[in-house]
Each structure stands twice: as structure tokens, then as C-alpha cells.
Tab-separated table of C-alpha atoms in Angstrom:
chain	number	residue	atom	x	y	z
A	1	UNK	CA	6.329	0.993	33.039
A	2	UNK	CA	7.626	-2.515	33.404
A	3	UNK	CA	7.354	-4.793	30.420
A	4	UNK	CA	8.091	-7.935	32.318
A	5	UNK	CA	9.987	-11.100	31.382
A	6	UNK	CA	9.083	-10.693	27.580
A	7	UNK	CA	10.204	-7.084	27.237
A	8	UNK	CA	12.497	-7.972	24.277
A	9	UNK	CA	9.628	-9.418	22.209
A	10	UNK	CA	7.449	-6.315	22.859
A	11	UNK	CA	10.316	-3.821	22.068
A	12	UNK	CA	11.325	-5.715	18.997
A	13	UNK	CA	7.704	-5.714	17.698
A	14	UNK	CA	7.404	-1.855	18.168
A	15	UNK	CA	10.924	-1.207	16.780
A	16	UNK	CA	10.139	-3.339	13.692
A	17	UNK	CA	6.816	-1.656	12.953
A	18	UNK	CA	8.551	1.790	13.320
A	19	UNK	CA	11.301	0.776	11.033
A	20	UNK	CA	9.027	-0.636	8.284
A	21	UNK	CA	6.654	2.356	8.475
A	22	UNK	CA	9.649	4.781	8.278
A	23	UNK	CA	11.080	2.845	5.284
A	24	UNK	CA	7.687	3.048	3.534
A	25	UNK	CA	7.465	6.863	4.101
A	26	UNK	CA	11.109	7.334	3.059
A	27	UNK	CA	10.680	5.222	-0.018
A	28	UNK	CA	7.525	7.208	-1.224
A	29	UNK	CA	9.141	10.578	-0.402
A	30	UNK	CA	12.190	9.712	-2.351
A	31	UNK	CA	10.147	8.297	-5.284
A	32	UNK	CA	8.210	11.702	-5.407
A	33	UNK	CA	11.512	13.590	-5.548
A	34	UNK	CA	12.926	11.396	-8.351
A	35	UNK	CA	9.760	11.639	-10.403
A	36	UNK	CA	9.622	15.424	-10.117
A	37	UNK	CA	13.294	15.697	-11.004
A	38	UNK	CA	12.807	13.490	-14.141
A	39	UNK	CA	9.805	15.582	-15.190
A	40	UNK	CA	11.844	18.788	-14.717
A	41	UNK	CA	14.670	17.411	-16.728
A	42	UNK	CA	12.308	16.389	-19.622
A	43	UNK	CA	10.664	19.915	-19.468
A	44	UNK	CA	14.112	21.509	-19.590
A	45	UNK	CA	14.886	19.439	-22.726
A	46	UNK	CA	11.964	20.923	-24.531
A	47	UNK	CA	9.438	18.192	-24.155
A	48	UNK	CA	5.936	19.578	-23.345
A	49	UNK	CA	2.590	17.939	-22.484
A	50	UNK	CA	-0.021	17.872	-25.163
A	51	UNK	CA	-2.167	20.084	-22.918
A	52	UNK	CA	0.574	22.682	-22.957
A	53	UNK	CA	0.746	22.696	-19.162
A	54	UNK	CA	4.068	22.299	-17.359
A	55	UNK	CA	5.106	18.715	-16.610
A	56	UNK	CA	5.272	19.310	-12.880
A	57	UNK	CA	2.099	21.403	-12.736
A	58	UNK	CA	-0.845	20.154	-10.720
B	1	UNK	CA	-15.947	18.247	-7.123
B	2	UNK	CA	-17.676	14.985	-8.172
B	3	UNK	CA	-16.371	11.591	-8.236
B	4	UNK	CA	-16.182	11.770	-12.083
B	5	UNK	CA	-13.936	14.947	-11.853
B	6	UNK	CA	-11.480	12.843	-9.776
B	7	UNK	CA	-11.049	10.524	-12.842
B	8	UNK	CA	-8.922	13.227	-14.274
B	9	UNK	CA	-5.342	12.648	-13.000
B	10	UNK	CA	-4.470	16.420	-12.894
B	11	UNK	CA	-7.528	17.124	-10.768
B	12	UNK	CA	-6.692	14.185	-8.525
B	13	UNK	CA	-3.180	15.513	-8.086
B	14	UNK	CA	-4.558	18.955	-7.119
B	15	UNK	CA	-6.780	17.271	-4.566
B	16	UNK	CA	-3.946	15.130	-3.227
B	17	UNK	CA	-1.797	18.304	-2.811
B	18	UNK	CA	-4.651	19.987	-0.634
B	19	UNK	CA	-5.625	16.836	1.430
B	20	UNK	CA	-2.122	15.193	2.157
B	21	UNK	CA	-1.031	17.804	4.761
B	22	UNK	CA	-4.298	17.429	6.705
B	23	UNK	CA	-4.021	13.628	6.538
B	24	UNK	CA	-0.446	13.580	7.712
B	25	UNK	CA	-1.389	15.761	10.759
B	26	UNK	CA	-4.402	13.578	11.628
B	27	UNK	CA	-2.445	10.418	11.236
B	28	UNK	CA	0.389	11.723	13.537
B	29	UNK	CA	-2.019	12.958	16.218
B	30	UNK	CA	-3.951	9.688	16.249
B	31	UNK	CA	-0.835	7.588	16.186
B	32	UNK	CA	0.456	9.586	19.196
B	33	UNK	CA	-2.842	9.162	21.087
B	34	UNK	CA	-2.969	5.473	20.327
B	35	UNK	CA	0.671	4.864	21.361
B	36	UNK	CA	-0.037	6.861	24.649
B	37	UNK	CA	-3.202	4.881	25.446
B	38	UNK	CA	-1.457	1.593	24.564
B	39	UNK	CA	1.377	2.438	26.962
B	40	UNK	CA	-1.074	3.215	29.790
B	41	UNK	CA	-3.113	-0.164	29.127
B	42	UNK	CA	-2.858	-2.523	32.111
B	43	UNK	CA	-1.045	-5.884	31.838
B	44	UNK	CA	-3.386	-8.738	31.016
B	45	UNK	CA	-4.051	-11.292	33.711
B	46	UNK	CA	-2.842	-14.090	31.540
B	47	UNK	CA	-0.529	-12.459	29.038
B	48	UNK	CA	1.086	-9.810	31.116
B	49	UNK	CA	2.719	-6.877	29.220
B	50	UNK	CA	2.817	-8.921	25.946
B	51	UNK	CA	-0.837	-7.709	25.337
B	52	UNK	CA	0.883	-4.507	24.260
B	53	UNK	CA	1.868	-6.347	20.978
B	54	UNK	CA	-1.863	-6.577	20.158
B	55	UNK	CA	-2.041	-2.856	19.628
B	56	UNK	CA	0.289	-3.022	16.626
B	57	UNK	CA	-0.346	-6.619	15.517
B	58	UNK	CA	-4.171	-6.325	15.099
B	59	UNK	CA	-4.162	-3.031	13.115
B	60	UNK	CA	-1.621	-4.513	10.685
B	61	UNK	CA	-3.595	-7.652	10.373
B	62	UNK	CA	-6.762	-5.858	9.629
B	63	UNK	CA	-4.947	-3.614	7.059
B	64	UNK	CA	-3.457	-6.615	5.366
B	65	UNK	CA	-7.113	-7.707	4.390
B	66	UNK	CA	-8.418	-4.224	4.024
B	67	UNK	CA	-5.799	-3.261	1.441
B	68	UNK	CA	-6.484	-6.329	-0.649
B	69	UNK	CA	-10.118	-5.232	-0.498
B	70	UNK	CA	-9.211	-1.822	-1.807
B	71	UNK	CA	-7.223	-3.424	-4.543
B	72	UNK	CA	-10.084	-5.656	-5.437
B	73	UNK	CA	-12.487	-2.758	-5.827
B	74	UNK	CA	-9.801	-0.944	-7.867
B	75	UNK	CA	-9.412	-4.087	-10.068
B	76	UNK	CA	-13.205	-4.025	-10.774
B	77	UNK	CA	-12.788	-0.308	-11.723
B	78	UNK	CA	-10.047	-1.425	-14.082
B	79	UNK	CA	-11.861	-4.383	-15.693
B	80	UNK	CA	-15.414	-3.084	-15.712
B	81	UNK	CA	-15.327	0.713	-15.833
B	82	UNK	CA	-11.768	1.240	-17.102
B	83	UNK	CA	-11.429	3.994	-14.703
B	84	UNK	CA	-8.149	5.888	-15.412
B	85	UNK	CA	-7.126	5.931	-11.760
B	86	UNK	CA	-8.241	2.463	-10.902
B	87	UNK	CA	-4.965	0.615	-11.932
B	88	UNK	CA	-2.975	3.411	-10.467
B	89	UNK	CA	-4.762	2.808	-7.149
B	90	UNK	CA	-4.363	-1.058	-7.308
B	91	UNK	CA	-0.568	-0.742	-8.262
B	92	UNK	CA	0.258	1.938	-5.506
B	93	UNK	CA	-1.531	-0.172	-2.824
B	94	UNK	CA	0.292	-3.384	-3.381
B	95	UNK	CA	3.661	-2.561	-1.637
B	96	UNK	CA	1.916	-0.956	1.208
B	97	UNK	CA	-0.311	-3.882	1.652
B	98	UNK	CA	2.726	-6.262	1.453
B	99	UNK	CA	4.497	-4.179	4.192
B	100	UNK	CA	1.380	-4.320	6.612
B	101	UNK	CA	1.130	-8.125	5.946
B	102	UNK	CA	4.690	-8.648	6.671
B	103	UNK	CA	4.352	-6.691	9.938
B	104	UNK	CA	1.138	-8.691	10.879
B	105	UNK	CA	3.173	-11.974	10.346
B	106	UNK	CA	6.283	-10.930	12.186
B	107	UNK	CA	4.512	-9.235	15.134
B	108	UNK	CA	2.201	-12.231	15.407
B	109	UNK	CA	5.257	-14.502	15.505
B	110	UNK	CA	6.805	-12.341	18.263
B	111	UNK	CA	3.625	-12.452	20.220
B	112	UNK	CA	3.177	-16.214	19.612
B	113	UNK	CA	6.588	-17.213	21.054
B	114	UNK	CA	5.959	-16.206	24.699
B	115	UNK	CA	2.219	-16.960	24.631
B	116	UNK	CA	2.101	-20.237	22.501
B	117	UNK	CA	5.674	-21.411	22.878
B	118	UNK	CA	6.251	-21.258	19.214
B	119	UNK	CA	7.081	-18.630	16.618
B	120	UNK	CA	5.215	-20.418	13.891
B	121	UNK	CA	2.540	-22.987	13.531
B	122	UNK	CA	1.107	-24.225	10.130
B	123	UNK	CA	-2.470	-23.659	11.209
B	124	UNK	CA	-5.162	-22.158	8.974
B	125	UNK	CA	-4.985	-18.480	10.000
B	126	UNK	CA	-1.198	-18.257	9.882
B	127	UNK	CA	-0.917	-20.170	6.735
B	128	UNK	CA	-3.603	-18.206	4.880
B	129	UNK	CA	-1.952	-14.859	5.886
B	130	UNK	CA	1.268	-16.126	4.638
B	131	UNK	CA	-0.345	-17.013	1.366
B	132	UNK	CA	-1.735	-13.489	1.214
B	133	UNK	CA	1.825	-12.056	1.740
B	134	UNK	CA	3.171	-14.184	-1.184
B	135	UNK	CA	0.238	-13.075	-3.340
B	136	UNK	CA	1.150	-9.427	-2.616
B	137	UNK	CA	4.713	-10.233	-3.699
B	138	UNK	CA	3.472	-12.019	-6.781
B	139	UNK	CA	1.416	-8.883	-7.810
B	140	UNK	CA	4.358	-6.551	-7.291
B	141	UNK	CA	6.474	-8.836	-9.498
B	142	UNK	CA	3.788	-8.895	-12.085
B	143	UNK	CA	3.533	-5.138	-12.261
B	144	UNK	CA	7.323	-4.973	-12.642
B	145	UNK	CA	7.505	-7.677	-15.336
B	146	UNK	CA	5.090	-6.204	-17.884
B	147	UNK	CA	6.380	-2.845	-19.288
B	148	UNK	CA	3.112	-1.535	-20.706
B	149	UNK	CA	1.078	-0.404	-17.627
B	150	UNK	CA	-2.340	-0.961	-19.171
B	151	UNK	CA	-1.465	-4.516	-20.095
B	152	UNK	CA	-0.030	-5.191	-16.709
B	153	UNK	CA	-3.076	-3.549	-15.047
B	154	UNK	CA	-5.636	-6.048	-16.646
B	155	UNK	CA	-3.475	-9.171	-15.630
B	156	UNK	CA	-2.954	-7.763	-12.194
B	157	UNK	CA	-6.722	-7.036	-11.869
B	158	UNK	CA	-7.675	-10.614	-12.723
B	159	UNK	CA	-5.065	-11.939	-10.217
B	160	UNK	CA	-6.327	-9.578	-7.520
B	161	UNK	CA	-9.900	-10.647	-7.945
B	162	UNK	CA	-8.931	-14.282	-7.917
B	163	UNK	CA	-6.839	-13.803	-4.821
B	164	UNK	CA	-9.831	-12.112	-3.074
B	165	UNK	CA	-11.137	-15.445	-2.295
B	166	UNK	CA	-8.378	-15.737	0.372
B	167	UNK	CA	-9.843	-12.772	2.425
B	168	UNK	CA	-12.937	-14.690	3.736
B	169	UNK	CA	-10.762	-17.735	4.187
B	170	UNK	CA	-8.423	-15.653	6.434
B	171	UNK	CA	-11.361	-14.081	8.258
B	172	UNK	CA	-13.289	-17.263	9.010
B	173	UNK	CA	-10.326	-19.666	9.249
B	174	UNK	CA	-10.443	-19.509	13.032
B	175	UNK	CA	-14.217	-20.574	12.935
B	176	UNK	CA	-13.905	-23.171	10.177
B	177	UNK	CA	-10.924	-25.023	11.512
B	178	UNK	CA	-9.196	-25.741	14.851
B	179	UNK	CA	-6.464	-23.241	15.114
B	180	UNK	CA	-3.938	-22.086	17.605
B	181	UNK	CA	-5.031	-18.534	16.874
B	182	UNK	CA	-7.829	-17.127	18.973
B	183	UNK	CA	-11.306	-16.292	17.497
B	184	UNK	CA	-12.791	-12.865	16.734
B	185	UNK	CA	-12.951	-10.767	19.884
B	186	UNK	CA	-13.864	-7.311	18.536
B	187	UNK	CA	-16.266	-7.639	15.483
B	188	UNK	CA	-18.670	-10.189	16.818
B	189	UNK	CA	-22.572	-10.399	16.652
B	190	UNK	CA	-22.782	-10.342	20.451
B	191	UNK	CA	-20.340	-7.387	20.827
B	192	UNK	CA	-16.680	-7.199	21.707
B	193	UNK	CA	-15.414	-9.539	24.428
B	194	UNK	CA	-12.449	-7.404	25.163
B	195	UNK	CA	-12.393	-4.980	28.233
B	196	UNK	CA	-12.509	-1.140	27.475
B	197	UNK	CA	-9.091	-0.695	28.800
B	198	UNK	CA	-7.829	-2.649	25.766
B	199	UNK	CA	-10.594	-1.956	23.321
B	200	UNK	CA	-10.213	1.826	23.227
B	201	UNK	CA	-6.418	2.002	22.547
B	202	UNK	CA	-6.889	-0.877	19.968
B	203	UNK	CA	-9.604	1.015	18.087
B	204	UNK	CA	-7.610	4.333	18.142
B	205	UNK	CA	-4.590	2.437	16.818
B	206	UNK	CA	-6.764	0.740	14.086
B	207	UNK	CA	-8.076	4.219	12.956
B	208	UNK	CA	-4.529	5.601	13.098
B	209	UNK	CA	-3.067	2.793	10.893
B	210	UNK	CA	-6.006	3.066	8.527
B	211	UNK	CA	-5.325	6.844	8.128
B	212	UNK	CA	-1.635	6.019	7.702
B	213	UNK	CA	-2.520	3.740	4.805
B	214	UNK	CA	-4.835	6.357	3.278
B	215	UNK	CA	-2.035	8.844	3.496
B	216	UNK	CA	0.651	6.560	2.023
B	217	UNK	CA	-1.690	5.383	-0.686
B	218	UNK	CA	-2.598	8.820	-1.840
B	219	UNK	CA	1.095	9.823	-1.894
B	220	UNK	CA	2.022	6.553	-3.806
B	221	UNK	CA	-0.757	7.164	-6.288
B	222	UNK	CA	0.494	10.697	-6.913
B	223	UNK	CA	3.958	9.094	-7.562
B	224	UNK	CA	2.542	6.603	-9.976
B	225	UNK	CA	0.649	9.364	-12.043
B	226	UNK	CA	3.882	11.245	-12.184
B	227	UNK	CA	5.755	8.138	-13.306
B	228	UNK	CA	3.294	7.611	-16.069
B	229	UNK	CA	3.611	11.211	-17.089
B	230	UNK	CA	7.471	10.673	-17.249
B	231	UNK	CA	6.920	7.660	-19.406
B	232	UNK	CA	4.556	9.411	-21.823
B	233	UNK	CA	6.897	12.416	-22.171
B	234	UNK	CA	9.945	9.959	-22.669
B	235	UNK	CA	7.968	8.272	-25.479
B	236	UNK	CA	7.189	11.656	-27.090
B	237	UNK	CA	10.879	12.534	-26.786
B	238	UNK	CA	11.945	9.163	-28.398
B	239	UNK	CA	9.340	9.599	-31.271
B	240	UNK	CA	10.663	13.070	-31.851
B	241	UNK	CA	14.295	11.879	-32.086
B	242	UNK	CA	13.102	9.023	-34.356
B	243	UNK	CA	11.172	11.460	-36.606
B	244	UNK	CA	14.059	13.999	-36.845
B	245	UNK	CA	16.586	11.210	-37.641
B	246	UNK	CA	14.166	9.864	-40.379
B	247	UNK	CA	13.679	13.267	-41.944
B	248	UNK	CA	17.470	13.782	-41.721
B	249	UNK	CA	18.064	10.452	-43.483
B	250	UNK	CA	15.387	11.371	-46.068
B	251	UNK	CA	16.839	14.642	-46.870
B	252	UNK	CA	20.312	13.141	-47.124
B	253	UNK	CA	18.989	10.508	-49.569
B	254	UNK	CA	17.276	13.106	-51.677
B	255	UNK	CA	20.594	15.174	-51.785
B	256	UNK	CA	22.609	12.044	-52.639
B	257	UNK	CA	20.108	11.050	-55.526
B	258	UNK	CA	20.249	14.671	-56.879
B	259	UNK	CA	24.070	14.561	-56.871
B	260	UNK	CA	23.992	11.118	-58.608
B	261	UNK	CA	21.665	12.458	-61.256
B	262	UNK	CA	23.817	15.576	-61.800
B	263	UNK	CA	26.848	13.405	-62.178
């Protein structure tokens, strides 16, 4: 597959989209881990939800 | 499960846990299929291989407007129905929408340089999309500036609905003004003007990116619900500490006054 004289523009576009999507996925996954860790810490310190269910329970 | 049931964040989290693996798989399959079909698409007779940028530029451009539409509906949910998940949905969508708008601008610019001879032109389409990107950033800043999520939600909802006026401006800018940007070639009253060799990969990529947004949005909403759960538990912890220090101070004062009386 030849991309012609403007290959660098095409490759940069696809690389940039891949990078930004991966950053978004990584950021959301990391945020999920952080929130779960904070909830577990709070639960371990004896703070419970009013419903009585565990802080990390779905 | 009815729509009303989903208003309960715990039920929403349970649904998200069940649905997300399927969504991730469907997104990955469609993205792979879309990229494969895009790679096989022939060179355009005028643009050559740069037509391949269209398969990522157009889905990002569509999503930049679609996400604002989702946020506008969520804002109505916040202001009119006070739906518990509405402001969670609006807040979670903003950074994702900003990312798609950024990608639409940059890939458009990278496509424009070889085709138009310039990275940027202050014409109606490009400028209105840049305004959309700045509005996304403004909304994110607003959410971060106001500590109380319910107060931030109302202000952000008003700003989102006011900003929604920009969406038809972006869509019809190519019809209302003379712009360097081409007119609509897919969603037209007389049907698409694009050849099937380009239309099919483009539609697959558009569905794949839409699924990507739905997946990321549900995951970000789940995070936001957990963040609010953390906040309410931290407030309970703080009030418990304040209460125990107050009762401690009260009992010390009582002991002190007894001792003074005894003396």
C-alpha cells in the first residue's frame, strides 16, 4: 500500500488519533482504579454508606 | 429494567458492569473492520491517498457535534427533570467531546495542508469548530471551578444549552457562507455523493467511533458516580470527626466546671 507524496500527513493523522484515544482510555482506567482505591480506604477506616452496602459494591 | 430504574446510580453501575465488556468487544471489532476497509479503499482521482484521512477526520467531526448534543439532552435532564444521572452524564462527556473535537481540528488541518495548501483558514466551518473546542474547555474549567457538583451542574447545563446554538451553525456553515471546506456529501436530501468504495469504510468507522464514545462515556460516568460516593463518604467522615471533637470538648468543659465548682 503506497501512500504517495503525502504519506507523512496520513501517518501523522492516524498516529495522533491512536495516541489521543489511548490517552483517553488510560486516563479513564486510571481514574477508575483511583476511585476504587479511595473507596476501599474509606471503608477500611470504618465509614459506611447509609444504605449499609459496601462502598465498592455495585 | 425501566428507564426510571436507571435513575438509581447503584443500578446504573450494575448495568454498566454487565454492558461494558460487550461494548468494548463490539468497538474493537468494528474499529478493526473499519481500519481494514479504510486501508483497502482506492486512492481518490484528485486527492490520491490523502483521502484516507477522511476515515478518521469525519467520524471525529461528527462526534464533536454529537457529544455536545448528548450533553444538551443531559442538561435538559438536569434543569427540567433533575434526573440524578443527568449532570453525571454531562460532566463525563465533556472531556471526551473535547478530545474528539481536538482530533477533528488537527486531522482536518493535516488534510487541508496538502489539499488546500494551508493548515488553517479562518472560514466559517473551521472557526465554528474551533469555538466548539473552546466551549468544551470552558465547560471543563467550570466543572472544576465549582466545588459543589449540584451547583456546578446547573451553571454548566445553562452554558451547554446556550452553546448548543453553535451546532446548527457548524452543520450549515458550508451552506450559509462561502467556505474552503466542502459541503455535505453523506447526509443529503438527494443521497450520498460519495462512491461506495469510500462510503462503506466511512460508515463503519463512524459507527465504530460512536461505539467508542458510548463505551468511554459509560466508563467515565461510572467513575464520576464513584467520585461522588467518595465525596459523600469523606463528608460523613469529616462530620464524624467534627462531632467527636465537639463532644470531646463538651465533656472536657463539663469536667473543668465540676472541678472549678469543687474547688
